[in-house]
Every structure is written in structure tokens, then in C-alpha cells.
Amino acid sequence: MSQKTLLHTTQEEQIALEKTHGAHDYHPIPVVLEKGEGVYLWDTDGKKYFDFLSAYSAVNQGHCHPELVRVMQEQATTLTLTSRAFHNNRLGNYMAFATEYFGFEALLPMNTGAEGVETAIKITRKWGYLRKGIPKDQAKIVVCSNNFHGRTTTVISFSTDPGSHDYFGPHTPGFIHIPYNDVAALQEVLENDPHIAGFLVEPIQGEAGVYTPDENYIAACKKVCEDNQVLFIADEIQTGIARTGSLLAVCGNCSCENHCERQADTFTKPDILILGKALSGGMYPVSAVLTDRHIMDVIQPGQHGSTFGGNPMAASLAKKALEIVRDENLMQNARELGHYFRAQIQNYINTSELVLQVRGKGLLNAIVINDSETGQMAWNICLRLRDKGLLAKPTHGNIIRFAPPLVITKKQLDSCIGIITETLASFEK
Ligand SMILES: *Cc1c(COP(=O)(O)O)cnc(C)c1O
């Protein structure tokens, strides 16, 4: 079949091609998309949808943001890749900008989120040996149950999700699990083991189903880490870059108006911050690890790297993606519309048998469906949402995540709340 024929098949045929010729590592909602703009997506039949997943929060800035498209086009015809064997004229500029933006001294550029996590693990372990004096190969990192930090072999070694973890061993040792949202458990384990180098945590567990911890959890964990000379590592790949209504989810409820004020007393500065996803506005895989000099400098030439990490395309896109977040006030929009969204959905839930809860922060939210019978309810709801023009996906069976691009307007959100509540109502007994 020629390429032309392939592109003019029906959605069913496209899906069948993937099924026949591809690995079956995903179970997508059956819709074939071909175009995106802002909060909207279009399928190959021209049907328009609201995107309520935002590629797992990678397109906070909206699909095909014109400024990002311009930067990408310009950079594509100028210089895309040099490797780090040489300097390029975009990387230093981006590093200076991003470290100032997030309040750290140094940035290490990678591509995917999982690589960012791997990098943070390597830095943490080496810091443990060089600075804390942990005996050779004894360093441990504490992680939480139900974590999601990516798909590489070391990262899935400490996943507690059987699908992610089982049959992929032998697993990388050196990780200790504690329950999420349990400061006492962290304290207990840190105080009794001098070989712990770091505590790796998501400020909100996104993939697990948007679990938001207690208000003081992050700050309390940081304090316990400090008291025990353990690095506090925040995986903000999904929660960072304005998604939860502040620049970072570790900013807590600071009420800064324009850009984040680092003085805000609710801000908890992680020792190591991992970013990805929206760092490029969905144009290209860009991730980064940010930390201060005394930690970052445990890595010296030849000890870490990536062929594509820090390339001029990635650096240009990431800088622009962060500028858009600031210039378009996406933090404030996410915070205000997030409150509004949860209030409206809560109104619905008050008279609902079907929906048990709405939770989240900013525009990272989820509803929990009351589904003890079939286990199919959330999936069926997502299919009907699709039919009505809104794309969302269930996570962990009975949870539906709602995370539109942060450029969504109040008017658009009102339409979406209408679609969601009508759809839910059609499933009530
Ligand atoms: C998506 C995600 C990752 C992995 O990012 P990839 O780019 O898919 O490798 C890691 N941690 C968190 C919290 C994520 O949401």
C-alpha cells in the first residue's frame, strides 16, 4: 500500500494497522487524531474535541502554540544537533534562563522524563558516596508506594504496579518503599538507616490517580530529609510548569501574583527538581534536572551524558515554552479555573450516585467513579465523552483524569463542564 492510501483510510483501518503492525503496549481510546490547536484536537473525519488529557500534561501551553511552532521552524532550518562534543549557541542561554526561572544554580539537560529520573538517581547516589560518606554500593533511595517515575529498567524496579514491574527483573536494588502521604514513615526509615542518600517523591501522584497529599506533607518531608542529611528529590514532570496552579506543585498555595516569589513561606525548595513534559510545550522530548552547584558538581566530564540532551532545538523550545507560561499567566489561569472546575463538579457530585469524589489541584484533577460491578464504567464514560467531543482517559480502572491545556478559557471550560455533567448524568441509575 502506498503512503497516500494509508493516510486516507478510515479511523477503524488506522487503528487496525497499529494493532497488526505495532506492539500492544497501550490501550488507547479509539480515536485517530490528525490536528491540534490550543485546547482543541481534530480526528481524521474532521470532528473537533476538547483535549482533557494534554498528552499527560505535556501540552500545558496548548497544541501547536504559534510561538513554539515559529521557534521550531526557525531552529530546524538553522541548527538542530551538535552533540555536547561542542558548544551550541542556545544551550547556555537556556540554562541561564531556566535556572533563574526555577531558582537553582545548575541544570542538566536530558530528553525524556524517565531519563531525568535516572539522572537524578545517579546524582543522588554519587552525592551519597562523595558527600555523605556512604560505603561503596550501599546507597539507598526512599520512594513511595504507587509511584510513577517512568518506564526504564531501574525506574520500574521500584514501581509497585505489577504491570509496570513484574517479569522485567532482575530488578535494580537500592530502593526502599514507604506509603505516600506518611511523614512518620519517612522519619522512621531515615532515622534508622544511615545509608539513605535521597527521597524521591511526586508532589501529587498523577498516574496513580491524582492523589493530593495533605497540605503540609511536602514541607514536612523536606524538613525530615534535611534533619537526616538526605536529598529531597521532587519529580515534577507532570505536576510542574503551572499545571497545579503554581509554577511547581512544591510551591504549595503561595498566592504570588505574577511570577513565583521564592520568598513565599509555602515554597519548599527541593534539593533536586526533575522536569519534563511541558518543558517543551509538547513539541519535542525535553527534560531537565535542576539542583545547586554543590550537588550537581558530583558529576564531572565523562560521567553522564546524552547525544540529544541540550541540543539547540530543545534549548530554544524549552526557553520559549517557559516564557509562554509566564507571559500568558498560565499559573493563575490554572489556579482560578481549577477551583471553579472542582466546585462545579462537586455541585454535580452532591446529587450523584455515580461519582464519589473530585480531587486535584489547579487543572490536574480526577473524578472517582463508583464502579464495583463491571470495572468498565470509567472506560464507557470516556467513550461517551469522546462521542460528545471531549477526550479523557481512565487511569487505574475507576478514575478519570481531567487535565486540559492551561490556555483554556472560562467559556471553553463551561462548555466542557456541560459535556462532562451531561455525560455523567446519562450513566446515573
Ligand atoms: C510522565 C512521567 C514520567 C516519565 O516521563 P517520560 O517522558 O514518559 O519518560 C516520570 N515521572 C512522572 C511523575 C511522570 O508523570
CSV table of N, CA and C in Angstrom, one decimal, residues 101 241-248 251 254 256-260 325-326 328-337 362 406:
chain,number,residue,atom,x,y,z
A,101,TYR,N,14.7,31.1,36.5
A,101,TYR,CA,13.2,30.9,36.5
A,101,TYR,C,12.8,30.0,37.6
A,241,ILE,N,5.5,23.3,36.1
A,241,ILE,CA,5.3,24.2,35.0
A,241,ILE,C,3.8,24.6,34.9
A,242,ALA,N,3.3,25.1,36.0
A,242,ALA,CA,2.0,25.7,36.1
A,242,ALA,C,0.8,24.8,36.2
A,243,ARG,N,1.0,23.5,35.9
A,243,ARG,CA,-0.2,22.6,35.9
A,243,ARG,C,-1.1,22.6,37.1
A,244,THR,N,-0.5,22.7,38.3
A,244,THR,CA,-1.3,22.7,39.5
A,244,THR,C,-1.6,24.1,40.1
A,245,GLY,N,-1.4,25.1,39.2
A,245,GLY,CA,-1.8,26.4,39.7
A,245,GLY,C,-0.7,27.2,40.3
A,246,SER,N,0.5,26.6,40.4
A,246,SER,CA,1.7,27.4,40.8
A,246,SER,C,2.8,26.9,39.9
A,247,LEU,N,3.9,27.6,39.9
A,247,LEU,CA,4.9,27.2,39.0
A,247,LEU,C,5.3,25.8,39.2
A,248,LEU,N,5.5,25.4,40.4
A,248,LEU,CA,5.8,24.0,40.8
A,248,LEU,C,4.7,23.6,41.8
A,251,CYS,N,5.5,24.5,45.3
A,251,CYS,CA,5.2,25.9,45.8
A,251,CYS,C,4.1,26.0,46.8
A,254,CYS,N,1.1,29.2,47.6
A,254,CYS,CA,1.6,30.6,47.6
A,254,CYS,C,0.7,31.4,46.6
A,256,CYS,N,1.4,34.2,45.0
A,256,CYS,CA,2.1,35.1,44.2
A,256,CYS,C,1.3,35.5,43.0
A,257,GLU,N,1.4,36.7,42.6
A,257,GLU,CA,0.6,37.2,41.5
A,257,GLU,C,1.2,37.0,40.1
A,258,ASN,N,2.4,37.4,39.9
A,258,ASN,CA,2.9,37.3,38.5
A,258,ASN,C,3.8,36.1,38.4
A,259,HIS,N,5.0,36.2,38.7
A,259,HIS,CA,5.9,35.1,38.6
A,259,HIS,C,6.0,34.6,40.1
A,260,CYS,N,6.4,33.4,40.2
A,260,CYS,CA,6.5,32.8,41.6
A,260,CYS,C,7.5,33.6,42.4
A,325,VAL,N,4.5,30.3,29.5
A,325,VAL,CA,3.8,30.0,30.8
A,325,VAL,C,3.8,31.3,31.6
A,326,ARG,N,4.9,32.0,31.6
A,326,ARG,CA,4.9,33.3,32.4
A,326,ARG,C,4.1,34.4,31.7
A,328,GLU,N,1.7,34.3,29.5
A,328,GLU,CA,0.2,34.1,29.3
A,328,GLU,C,-0.4,33.8,30.7
A,329,ASN,N,0.3,34.0,31.8
A,329,ASN,CA,-0.3,33.8,33.1
A,329,ASN,C,-1.0,32.5,33.3
A,330,LEU,N,-0.3,31.4,32.8
A,330,LEU,CA,-0.9,30.1,32.9
A,330,LEU,C,-1.1,29.6,34.3
A,331,MET,N,-0.2,30.0,35.2
A,331,MET,CA,-0.3,29.6,36.6
A,331,MET,C,-1.6,30.1,37.2
A,332,GLN,N,-1.9,31.4,37.0
A,332,GLN,CA,-3.1,32.0,37.5
A,332,GLN,C,-4.3,31.4,36.9
A,333,ASN,N,-4.3,31.2,35.6
A,333,ASN,CA,-5.4,30.6,34.9
A,333,ASN,C,-5.7,29.2,35.5
A,334,ALA,N,-4.7,28.4,35.6
A,334,ALA,CA,-4.8,27.0,36.1
A,334,ALA,C,-5.4,27.1,37.6
A,335,ARG,N,-4.9,28.0,38.4
A,335,ARG,CA,-5.4,28.1,39.8
A,335,ARG,C,-6.9,28.4,39.8
A,336,GLU,N,-7.2,29.5,39.1
A,336,GLU,CA,-8.6,30.0,39.2
A,336,GLU,C,-9.6,29.0,38.5
A,337,LEU,N,-9.2,28.6,37.3
A,337,LEU,CA,-10.2,27.7,36.7
A,337,LEU,C,-10.2,26.3,37.4
A,362,GLY,N,-5.2,22.9,40.9
A,362,GLY,CA,-5.0,23.6,39.6
A,362,GLY,C,-5.8,22.9,38.6
A,406,LEU,N,-3.5,24.5,29.7
A,406,LEU,CA,-3.7,25.6,30.6
A,406,LEU,C,-4.2,26.9,30.0
